[in-house]
Coordinates of C-alpha atoms in Angstrom, one line a residue:
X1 CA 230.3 74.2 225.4
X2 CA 228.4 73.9 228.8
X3 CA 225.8 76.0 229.5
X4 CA 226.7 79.4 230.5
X5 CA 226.1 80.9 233.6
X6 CA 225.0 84.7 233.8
X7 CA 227.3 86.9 234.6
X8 CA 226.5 90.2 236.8
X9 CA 227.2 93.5 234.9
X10 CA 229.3 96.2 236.5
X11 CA 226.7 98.2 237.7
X12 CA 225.0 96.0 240.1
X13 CA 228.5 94.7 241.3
X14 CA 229.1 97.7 242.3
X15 CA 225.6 98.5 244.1
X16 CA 226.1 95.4 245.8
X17 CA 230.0 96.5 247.1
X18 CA 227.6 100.2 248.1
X19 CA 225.5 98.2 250.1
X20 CA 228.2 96.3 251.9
X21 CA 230.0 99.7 252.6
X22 CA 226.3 100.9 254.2
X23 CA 226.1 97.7 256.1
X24 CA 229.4 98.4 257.7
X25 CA 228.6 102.3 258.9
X26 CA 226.0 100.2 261.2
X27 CA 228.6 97.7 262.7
X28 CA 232.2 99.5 262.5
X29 CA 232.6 102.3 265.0
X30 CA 232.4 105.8 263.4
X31 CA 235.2 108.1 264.0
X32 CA 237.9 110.7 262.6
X33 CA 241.5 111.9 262.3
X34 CA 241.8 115.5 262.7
X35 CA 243.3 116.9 259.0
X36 CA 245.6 119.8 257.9
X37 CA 246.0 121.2 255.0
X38 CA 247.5 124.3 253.6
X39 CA 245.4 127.9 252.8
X40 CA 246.3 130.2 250.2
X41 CA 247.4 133.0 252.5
X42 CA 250.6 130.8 253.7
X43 CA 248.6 129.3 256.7
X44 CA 247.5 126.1 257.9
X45 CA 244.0 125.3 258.6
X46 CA 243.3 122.1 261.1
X47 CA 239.5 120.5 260.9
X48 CA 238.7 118.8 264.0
X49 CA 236.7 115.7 263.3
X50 CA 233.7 117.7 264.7
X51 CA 234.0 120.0 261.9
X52 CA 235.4 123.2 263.9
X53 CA 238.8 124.8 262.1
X54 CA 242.0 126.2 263.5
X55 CA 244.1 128.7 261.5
X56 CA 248.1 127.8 262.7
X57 CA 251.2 129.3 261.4
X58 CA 253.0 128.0 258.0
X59 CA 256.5 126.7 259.9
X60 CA 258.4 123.7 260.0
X61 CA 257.5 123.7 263.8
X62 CA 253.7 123.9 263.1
X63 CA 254.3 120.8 261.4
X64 CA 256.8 119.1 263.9
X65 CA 254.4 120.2 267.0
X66 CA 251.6 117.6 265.3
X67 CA 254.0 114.7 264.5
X68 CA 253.8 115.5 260.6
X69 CA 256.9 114.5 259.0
X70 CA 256.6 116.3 256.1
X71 CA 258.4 118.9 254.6
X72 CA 257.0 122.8 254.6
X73 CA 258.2 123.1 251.2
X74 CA 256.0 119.9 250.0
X75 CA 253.1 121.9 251.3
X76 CA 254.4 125.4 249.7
X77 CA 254.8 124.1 246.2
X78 CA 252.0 122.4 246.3
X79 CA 253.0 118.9 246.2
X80 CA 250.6 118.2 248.9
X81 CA 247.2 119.8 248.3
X82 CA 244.8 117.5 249.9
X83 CA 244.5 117.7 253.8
X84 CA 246.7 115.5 255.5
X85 CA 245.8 112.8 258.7
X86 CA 247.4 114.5 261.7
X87 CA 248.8 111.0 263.9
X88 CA 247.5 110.7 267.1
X89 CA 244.3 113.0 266.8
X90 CA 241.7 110.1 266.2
X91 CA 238.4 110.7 268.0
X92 CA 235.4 108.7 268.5
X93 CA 232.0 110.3 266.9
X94 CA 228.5 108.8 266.6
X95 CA 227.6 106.6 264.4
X96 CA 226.0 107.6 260.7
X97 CA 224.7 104.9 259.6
X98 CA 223.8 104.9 256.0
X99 CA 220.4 104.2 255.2
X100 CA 218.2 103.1 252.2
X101 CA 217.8 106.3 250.8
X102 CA 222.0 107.2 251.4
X103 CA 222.1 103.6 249.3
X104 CA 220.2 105.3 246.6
X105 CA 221.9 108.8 246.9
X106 CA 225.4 107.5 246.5
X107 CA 225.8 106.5 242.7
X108 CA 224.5 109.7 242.2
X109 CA 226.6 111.4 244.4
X110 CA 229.6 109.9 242.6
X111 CA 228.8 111.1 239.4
X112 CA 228.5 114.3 240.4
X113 CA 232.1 114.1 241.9
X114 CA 233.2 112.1 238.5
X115 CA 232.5 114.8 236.5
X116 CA 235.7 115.4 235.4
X117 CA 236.2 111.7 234.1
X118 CA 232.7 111.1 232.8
X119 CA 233.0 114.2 230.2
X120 CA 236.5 113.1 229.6
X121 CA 235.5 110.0 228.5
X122 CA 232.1 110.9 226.7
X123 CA 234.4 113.1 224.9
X124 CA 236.8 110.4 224.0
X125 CA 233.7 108.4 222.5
X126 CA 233.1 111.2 220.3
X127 CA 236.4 111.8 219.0
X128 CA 236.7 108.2 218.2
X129 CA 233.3 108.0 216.4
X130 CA 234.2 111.2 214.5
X131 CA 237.6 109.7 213.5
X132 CA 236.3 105.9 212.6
X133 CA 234.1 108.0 210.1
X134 CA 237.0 109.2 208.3
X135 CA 238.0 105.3 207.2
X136 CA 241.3 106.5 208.8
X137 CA 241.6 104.1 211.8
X138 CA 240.4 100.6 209.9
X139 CA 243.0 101.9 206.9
X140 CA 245.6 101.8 209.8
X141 CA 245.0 99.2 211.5
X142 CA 244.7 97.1 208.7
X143 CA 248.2 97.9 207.7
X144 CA 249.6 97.7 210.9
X145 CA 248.2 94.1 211.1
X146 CA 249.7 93.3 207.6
X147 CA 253.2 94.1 208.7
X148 CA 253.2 92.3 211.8
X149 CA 251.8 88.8 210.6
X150 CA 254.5 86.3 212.1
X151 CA 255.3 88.9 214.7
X152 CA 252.4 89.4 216.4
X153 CA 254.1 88.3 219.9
X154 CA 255.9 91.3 219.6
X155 CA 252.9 94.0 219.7
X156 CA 252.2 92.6 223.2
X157 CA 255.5 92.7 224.4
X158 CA 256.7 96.3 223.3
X159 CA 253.0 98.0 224.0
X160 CA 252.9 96.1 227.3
X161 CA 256.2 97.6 228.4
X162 CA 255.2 101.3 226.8
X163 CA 251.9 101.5 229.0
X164 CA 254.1 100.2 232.1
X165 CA 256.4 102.5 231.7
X166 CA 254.1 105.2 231.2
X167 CA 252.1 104.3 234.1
X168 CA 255.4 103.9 236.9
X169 CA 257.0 107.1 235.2
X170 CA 253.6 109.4 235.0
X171 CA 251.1 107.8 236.4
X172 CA 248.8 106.9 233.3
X173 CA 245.6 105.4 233.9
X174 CA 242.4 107.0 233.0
X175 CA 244.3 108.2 229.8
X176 CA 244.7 104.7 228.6
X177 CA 240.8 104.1 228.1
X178 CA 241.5 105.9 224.5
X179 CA 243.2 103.3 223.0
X180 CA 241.1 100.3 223.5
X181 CA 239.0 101.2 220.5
X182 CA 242.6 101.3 218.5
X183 CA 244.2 98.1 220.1
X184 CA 240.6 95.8 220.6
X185 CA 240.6 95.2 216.5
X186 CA 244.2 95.2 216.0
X187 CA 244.7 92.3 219.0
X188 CA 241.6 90.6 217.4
X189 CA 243.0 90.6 214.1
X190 CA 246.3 88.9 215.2
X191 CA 243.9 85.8 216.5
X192 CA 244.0 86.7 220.3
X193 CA 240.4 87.0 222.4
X194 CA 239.2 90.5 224.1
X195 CA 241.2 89.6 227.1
X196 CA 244.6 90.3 225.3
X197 CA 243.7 93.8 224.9
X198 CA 242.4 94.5 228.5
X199 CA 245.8 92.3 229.9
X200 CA 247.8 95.0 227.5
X201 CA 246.8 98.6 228.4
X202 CA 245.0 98.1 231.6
X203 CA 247.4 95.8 232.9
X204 CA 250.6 97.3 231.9
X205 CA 249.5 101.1 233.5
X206 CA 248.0 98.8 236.4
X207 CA 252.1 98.0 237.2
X208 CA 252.9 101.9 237.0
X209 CA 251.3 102.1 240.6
X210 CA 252.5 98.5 241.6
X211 CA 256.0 99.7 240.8
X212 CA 256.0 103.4 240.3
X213 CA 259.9 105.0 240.6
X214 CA 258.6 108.3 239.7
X215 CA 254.7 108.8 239.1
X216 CA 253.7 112.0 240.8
X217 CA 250.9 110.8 242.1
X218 CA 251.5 107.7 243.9
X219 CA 255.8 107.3 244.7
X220 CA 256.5 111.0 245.2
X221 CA 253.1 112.1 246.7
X222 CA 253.1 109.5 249.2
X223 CA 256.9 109.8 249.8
X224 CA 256.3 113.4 250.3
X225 CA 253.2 112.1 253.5
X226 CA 256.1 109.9 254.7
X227 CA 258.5 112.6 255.7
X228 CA 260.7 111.0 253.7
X229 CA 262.7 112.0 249.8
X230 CA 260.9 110.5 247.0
X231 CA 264.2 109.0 245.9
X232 CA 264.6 107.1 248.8
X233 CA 263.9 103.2 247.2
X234 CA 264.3 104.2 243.7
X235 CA 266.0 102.0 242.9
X236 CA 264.3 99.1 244.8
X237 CA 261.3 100.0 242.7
X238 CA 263.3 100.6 239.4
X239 CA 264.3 96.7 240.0
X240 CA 260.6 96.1 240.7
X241 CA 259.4 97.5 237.5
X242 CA 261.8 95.4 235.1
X243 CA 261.3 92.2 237.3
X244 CA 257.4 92.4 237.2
X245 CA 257.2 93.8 233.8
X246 CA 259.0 91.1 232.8
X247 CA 256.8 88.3 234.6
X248 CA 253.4 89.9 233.3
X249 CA 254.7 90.2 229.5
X250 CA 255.6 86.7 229.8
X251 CA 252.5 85.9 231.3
X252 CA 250.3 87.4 228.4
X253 CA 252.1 86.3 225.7
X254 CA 252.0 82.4 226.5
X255 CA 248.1 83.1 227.1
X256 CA 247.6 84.6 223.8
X257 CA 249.7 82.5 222.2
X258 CA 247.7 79.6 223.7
X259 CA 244.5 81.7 222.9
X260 CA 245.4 81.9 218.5
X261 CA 246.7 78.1 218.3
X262 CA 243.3 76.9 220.1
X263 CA 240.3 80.1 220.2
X264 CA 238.3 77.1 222.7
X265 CA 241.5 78.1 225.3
X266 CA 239.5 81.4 225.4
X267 CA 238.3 82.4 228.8
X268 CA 236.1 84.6 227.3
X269 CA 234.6 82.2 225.3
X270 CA 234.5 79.4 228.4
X271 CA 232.5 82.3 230.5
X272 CA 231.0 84.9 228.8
X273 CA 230.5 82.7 225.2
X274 CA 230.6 84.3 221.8
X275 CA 230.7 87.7 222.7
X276 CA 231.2 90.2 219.8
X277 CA 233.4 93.2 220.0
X278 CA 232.0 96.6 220.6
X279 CA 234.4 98.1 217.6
X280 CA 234.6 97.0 213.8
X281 CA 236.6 93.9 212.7
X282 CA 239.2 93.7 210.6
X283 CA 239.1 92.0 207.4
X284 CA 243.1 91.2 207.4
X285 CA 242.4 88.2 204.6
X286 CA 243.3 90.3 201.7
X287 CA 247.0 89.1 200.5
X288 CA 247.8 92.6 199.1
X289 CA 249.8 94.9 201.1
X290 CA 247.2 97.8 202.1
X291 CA 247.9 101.3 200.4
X292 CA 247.5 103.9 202.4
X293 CA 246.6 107.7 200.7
X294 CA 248.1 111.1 201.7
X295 CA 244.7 112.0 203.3
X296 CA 244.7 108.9 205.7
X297 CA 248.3 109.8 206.5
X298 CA 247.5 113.1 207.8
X299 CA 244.5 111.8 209.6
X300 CA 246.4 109.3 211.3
X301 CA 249.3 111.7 211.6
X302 CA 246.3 114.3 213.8
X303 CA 245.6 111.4 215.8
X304 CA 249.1 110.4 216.9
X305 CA 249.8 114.5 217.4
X306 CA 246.9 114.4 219.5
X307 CA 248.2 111.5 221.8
X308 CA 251.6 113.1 222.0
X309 CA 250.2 116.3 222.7
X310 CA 248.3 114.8 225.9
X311 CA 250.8 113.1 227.0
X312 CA 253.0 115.6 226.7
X313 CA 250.7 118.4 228.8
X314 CA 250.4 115.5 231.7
X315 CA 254.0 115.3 232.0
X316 CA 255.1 118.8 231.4
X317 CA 252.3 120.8 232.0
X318 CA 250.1 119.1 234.8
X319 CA 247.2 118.9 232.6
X320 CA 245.0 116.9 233.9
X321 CA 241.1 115.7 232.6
X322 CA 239.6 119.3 231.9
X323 CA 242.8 119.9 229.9
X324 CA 242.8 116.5 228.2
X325 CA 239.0 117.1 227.6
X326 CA 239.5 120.3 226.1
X327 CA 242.4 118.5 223.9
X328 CA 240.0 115.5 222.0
X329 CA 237.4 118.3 222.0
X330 CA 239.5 120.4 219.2
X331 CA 240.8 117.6 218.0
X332 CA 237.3 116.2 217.2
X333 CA 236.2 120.1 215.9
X334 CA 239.9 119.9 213.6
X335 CA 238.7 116.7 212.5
X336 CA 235.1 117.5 211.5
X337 CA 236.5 120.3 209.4
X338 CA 239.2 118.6 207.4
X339 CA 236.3 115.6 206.6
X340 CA 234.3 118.7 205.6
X341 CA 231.3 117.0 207.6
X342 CA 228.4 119.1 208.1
X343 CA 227.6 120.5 210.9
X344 CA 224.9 118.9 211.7
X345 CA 226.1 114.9 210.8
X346 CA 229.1 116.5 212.7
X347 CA 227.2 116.7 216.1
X348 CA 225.0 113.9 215.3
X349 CA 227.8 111.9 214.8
X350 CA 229.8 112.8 218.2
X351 CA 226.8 112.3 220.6
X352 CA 226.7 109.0 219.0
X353 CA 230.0 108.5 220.0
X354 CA 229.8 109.4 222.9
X355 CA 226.4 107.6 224.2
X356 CA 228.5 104.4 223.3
X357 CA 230.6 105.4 225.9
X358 CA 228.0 106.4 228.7
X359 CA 228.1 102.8 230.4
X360 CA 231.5 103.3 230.9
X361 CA 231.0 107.3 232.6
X362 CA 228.2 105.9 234.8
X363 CA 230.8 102.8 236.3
X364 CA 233.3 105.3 237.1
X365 CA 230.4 107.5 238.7
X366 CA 229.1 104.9 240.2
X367 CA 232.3 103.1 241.9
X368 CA 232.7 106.7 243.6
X369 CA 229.7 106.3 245.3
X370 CA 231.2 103.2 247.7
X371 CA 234.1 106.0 248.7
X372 CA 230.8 108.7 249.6
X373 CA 229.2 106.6 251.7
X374 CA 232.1 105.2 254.0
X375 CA 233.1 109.2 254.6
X376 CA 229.6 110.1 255.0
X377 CA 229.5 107.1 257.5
X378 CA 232.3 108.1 259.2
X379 CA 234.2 105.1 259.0
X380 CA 237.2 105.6 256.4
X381 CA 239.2 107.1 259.1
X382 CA 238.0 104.0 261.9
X383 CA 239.0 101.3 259.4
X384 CA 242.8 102.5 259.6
X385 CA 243.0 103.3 262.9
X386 CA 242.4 100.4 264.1
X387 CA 244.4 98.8 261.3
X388 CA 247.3 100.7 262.3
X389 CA 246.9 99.5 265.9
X390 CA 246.4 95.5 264.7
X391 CA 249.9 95.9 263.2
X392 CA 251.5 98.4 265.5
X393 CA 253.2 96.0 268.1
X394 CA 254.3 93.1 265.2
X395 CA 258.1 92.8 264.2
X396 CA 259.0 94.2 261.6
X397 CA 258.6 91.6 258.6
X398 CA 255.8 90.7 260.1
X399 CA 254.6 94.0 260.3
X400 CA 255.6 95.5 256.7
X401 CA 253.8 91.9 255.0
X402 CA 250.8 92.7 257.0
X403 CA 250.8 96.4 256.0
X404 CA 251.0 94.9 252.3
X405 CA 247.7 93.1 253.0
X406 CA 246.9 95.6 254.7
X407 CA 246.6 98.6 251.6
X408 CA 245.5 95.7 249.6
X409 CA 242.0 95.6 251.5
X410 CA 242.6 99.7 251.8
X411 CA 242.2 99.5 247.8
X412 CA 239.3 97.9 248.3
X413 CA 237.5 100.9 249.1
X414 CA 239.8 103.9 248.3
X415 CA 241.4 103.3 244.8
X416 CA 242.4 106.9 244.7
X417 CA 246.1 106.5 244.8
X418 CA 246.7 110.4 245.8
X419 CA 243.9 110.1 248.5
X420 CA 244.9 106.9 249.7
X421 CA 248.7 108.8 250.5
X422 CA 247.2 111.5 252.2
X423 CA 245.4 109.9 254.5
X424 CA 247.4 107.0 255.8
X425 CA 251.0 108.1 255.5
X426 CA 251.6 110.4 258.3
X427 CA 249.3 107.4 260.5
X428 CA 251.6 104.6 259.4
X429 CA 254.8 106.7 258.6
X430 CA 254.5 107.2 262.8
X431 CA 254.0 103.4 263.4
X432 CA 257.0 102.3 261.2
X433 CA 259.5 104.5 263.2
X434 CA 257.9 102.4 266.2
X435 CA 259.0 99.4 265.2
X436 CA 262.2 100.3 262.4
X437 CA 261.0 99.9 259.0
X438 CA 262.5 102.4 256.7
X439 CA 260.3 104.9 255.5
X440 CA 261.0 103.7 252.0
X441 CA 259.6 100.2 252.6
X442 CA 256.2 101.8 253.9
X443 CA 256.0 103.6 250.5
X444 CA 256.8 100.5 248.9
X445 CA 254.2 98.5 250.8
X446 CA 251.6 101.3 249.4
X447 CA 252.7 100.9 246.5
X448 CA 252.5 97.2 245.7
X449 CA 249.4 96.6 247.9
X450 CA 247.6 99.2 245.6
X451 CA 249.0 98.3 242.5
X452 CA 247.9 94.6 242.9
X453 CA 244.6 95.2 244.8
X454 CA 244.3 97.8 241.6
X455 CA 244.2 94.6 239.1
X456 CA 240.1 93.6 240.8
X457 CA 239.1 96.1 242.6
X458 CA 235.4 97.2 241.5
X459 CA 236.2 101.0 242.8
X460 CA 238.9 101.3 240.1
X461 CA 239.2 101.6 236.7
X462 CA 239.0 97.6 235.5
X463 CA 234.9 97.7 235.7
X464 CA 235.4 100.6 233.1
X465 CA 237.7 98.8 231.3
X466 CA 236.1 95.8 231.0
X467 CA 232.9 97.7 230.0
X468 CA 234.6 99.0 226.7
X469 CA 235.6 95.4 225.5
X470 CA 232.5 93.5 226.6
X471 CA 234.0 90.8 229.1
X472 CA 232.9 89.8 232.0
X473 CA 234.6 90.8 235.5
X474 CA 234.6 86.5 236.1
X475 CA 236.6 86.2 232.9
X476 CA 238.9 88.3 234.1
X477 CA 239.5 87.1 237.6
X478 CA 240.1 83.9 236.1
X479 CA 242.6 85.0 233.8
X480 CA 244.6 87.4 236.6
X481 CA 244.1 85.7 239.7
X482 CA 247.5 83.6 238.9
X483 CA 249.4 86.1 237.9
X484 CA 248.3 88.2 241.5
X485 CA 249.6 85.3 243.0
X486 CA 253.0 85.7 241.7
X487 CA 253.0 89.2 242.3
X488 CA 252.2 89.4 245.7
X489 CA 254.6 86.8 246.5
X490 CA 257.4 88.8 244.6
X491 CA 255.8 92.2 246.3
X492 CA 256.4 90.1 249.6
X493 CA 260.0 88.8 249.3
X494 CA 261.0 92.7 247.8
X495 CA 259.4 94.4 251.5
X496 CA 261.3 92.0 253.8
X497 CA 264.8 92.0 252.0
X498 CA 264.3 95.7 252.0
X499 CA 264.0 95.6 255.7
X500 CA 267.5 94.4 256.1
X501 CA 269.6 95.3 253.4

């Protein structure tokens, strides 16, 4: 094998993508959108971009007087509770250029905002560390990988379409990180590289945003900015999920089959070399069909309960990452007692866990830190204004393919699909009635742009990702960038069709 070139860890790929985001408060012209967003005494309150607030009625006509098409109602049940662009109300402001010591600040600054996520998955590492203790998982796994031996074509295929239905239906995505420590040793015992399970669960909730029909927090959020009904393009996007489902299950299968008949085909092996997993391997040699005990039954019977149970509170309940937190956190207590641990093993044993995992919190805290410093700079709001006028006098293919590339550099910096609604919708929702694009297709354009700018971007969760299966962010632009291709192409043909028909 040739000699292997270094490979930058996430970290300082993402210090390098803070510094470019400080470079450009100094050249891009600083500047605002005024916002509104709903108080909790049934008013609106308007923030200038200079920072002074107006309290205005809560009416349909408040709304209608600033050229917000949105529903009251979306405001009143709270399906929009972050403030809202107001069209037309960009102003000009001077510059804030982010220094060296802004540069330094931001990380930190986005792991104080991160919170939320960092505990959530510190906590995750500890559950999992407390429940690999019990012999439980390997026990599992072990048997799952006996009884799929010949089949093993069809773990990717069914768990690929479960997390891209999750994700388009939901909105799963930072919930996914727990199973890569389940579905890293299984994928590794079938004779596939650390790729495979990345391409699986990151991938597959990566389409839920590409072609979300109902996640709250893309599709009906955004919808919701647009002035328009959520249902509106179902379903386009319900035909977008099956087609690109479809095309990114085939595409992982005939790479992992290619992978187990020849382990050089790896691209983790080609670029990052003999890299070992961060979770214990499964010795699947054994002939014997593995037994499995009433007490590792029950055990693995907690953990799936404690899956369902989150998944269930997200969909029913709103939970969201203190909830989840608060979930793994009993879960992890409920374990320790049934293993009778002591106490003190008990807690040793969880910090363990989760240290293992505190790479991972500090990427997430970190990517937040490129977002800090392009508000704090004043520019978020100056890149799509004049974005919005590049594209506001183009016809309308033109104009709804260039709004595709368009959220796709958007992503680039804001990978927040609920923020990214918020703030360009009622903007863009105003330009499409300009030049006639349904309202749908400018969802959809959101949509797709994100979801495939979502598959690289260092701001979102594939640094992270990465991170927990030790490959490199080369490795796996190599192995995407193809299937990006075909997406965007298919992402393309689905906005301009959707223009006319």
């Amino acid at each position: 094998m040739a000699k292997l070139k270094k490979v930058p860890s996430p970290i300082p790929i993402l210090m390098v993508v803070i510094i470019i985001a400080a470079v450009a408060t100094w050249l891009v012209p600083a500047g605002r959108y005024n916002t509104l967003s709903a108080n909790d005494d049934k008013s609106f309150a308007v923030l200038s971009a200079k920072g002074e607030t107006t309290t205005l009625p809560f009416t349909q006509k408040t709304l209608d007087s600033l050229q917000i098409k949105i529903a009251l109602k979306s405001f009143a049940t709270g399906a929009i509770r972050k403030p809202v662009s107001i069209p037309g109300s960009y102003q000009s402001l001077e510059k804030n250029e982010q220094g060296f010591i802004k540069i330094l600040q931001a990380p930190l600054k986005g792991i104080y905002d991160s919170i939320d996520i960092i505990l959530f998955i510190l906590i995750i590492g500890g559950f999992m560390n407390i429940f690999h203790q019990s012999g439980a998982m390997v026990k599992g796994l072990k048997a799952l990988a006996y009884s799929m031996k010949g089949k093993e074509a069809w773990l990717i295929i069914i768990l690929t379409f479960l997390f891209s239905f999750a994700g388009s239906s939901y909105g799963m995505a930072e919930e996914a990180l727990v199973f890569y420590p389940v579905m890293v040793p299984l994928f590794l015992a079938a004779g596939y590289d650390l790729i495979v399970p990345v391409a699986v669960i990151f991938a597959g909730t990566q389409l839920g945003t590409l072609s979300s029909f109902s996640n709250p927090f893309s599709a009906i959020i955004a919808s919701n900015a647009a002035g328009i009904n959520w249902s509106d393009g179902f379903y386009e996007r319900i035909l977008m999920f099956i087609i690109s489902t479809a095309i990114t299950i085939w595409y992982i299968v005939r790479y992992a089959n290619k992978v187990k008949k020849d382990p050089a085909a790896s691209l983790v092996y080609r670029i990052d070399g003999n890299v070992k997993s961060l979770y214990p391997n499964l010795d699947t040699n054994n002939t014997e069909v593995p037994a499995l005990d009433t007490r590792t039954k029950l055990l693995l019977l907690l953990f799936l309960i404690t899956f369902l149970t989150m998944i269930r509170g997200v969909i029913f309940f709103e939970w969201w990452l203190l909830e989840m937190s608060a979930l793994f956190l009993a879960s992890s207590v409920l374990l320790g007692i049934l293993l009778k641990m002591n106490e003190n093993i008990f807690i040793t044993e969880f910090i363990k866990g989760a240290g293992d995992l505190l790479s991972v919190a500090f990427i997430v805290g970190v990517a937040r830190g490129v977002t800090i410093i392009l508000n704090d700079g004043h520019i978020s709001d100056s890149i799509l204004y004049y974005s919005s006028k590049l594209v506001g006098n183009m016809p309308p293919a033109l104009f709804i393919v260039m709004l595709l590339l368009l959220y796709m550099i958007f992503t680039l910096f804001i990978s927040s699909s609920s923020g990214m609604a918020v703030l360009t919708m009622p903007i863009i929702g105003a330009l499409a009635i300009m030049v006639n694009v349904p309202g749908r297709e400018i969802v959809n354009a959101y949509l797709f742009g994100m979801g495939i700018m979502g598959f690289i971007t260092p701001t979102g969760l594939i640094l992270p990702s990465l991170a927990l299966v030790n490959v490199s962010l080369k490795a796996w632009w190599q192995f995407i960038y193809p299937l990006l291709i075909i997406l965007m192409l298919l992402s393309a043909m689905f906005l301009v069709t959707g223009i006319y028909f």
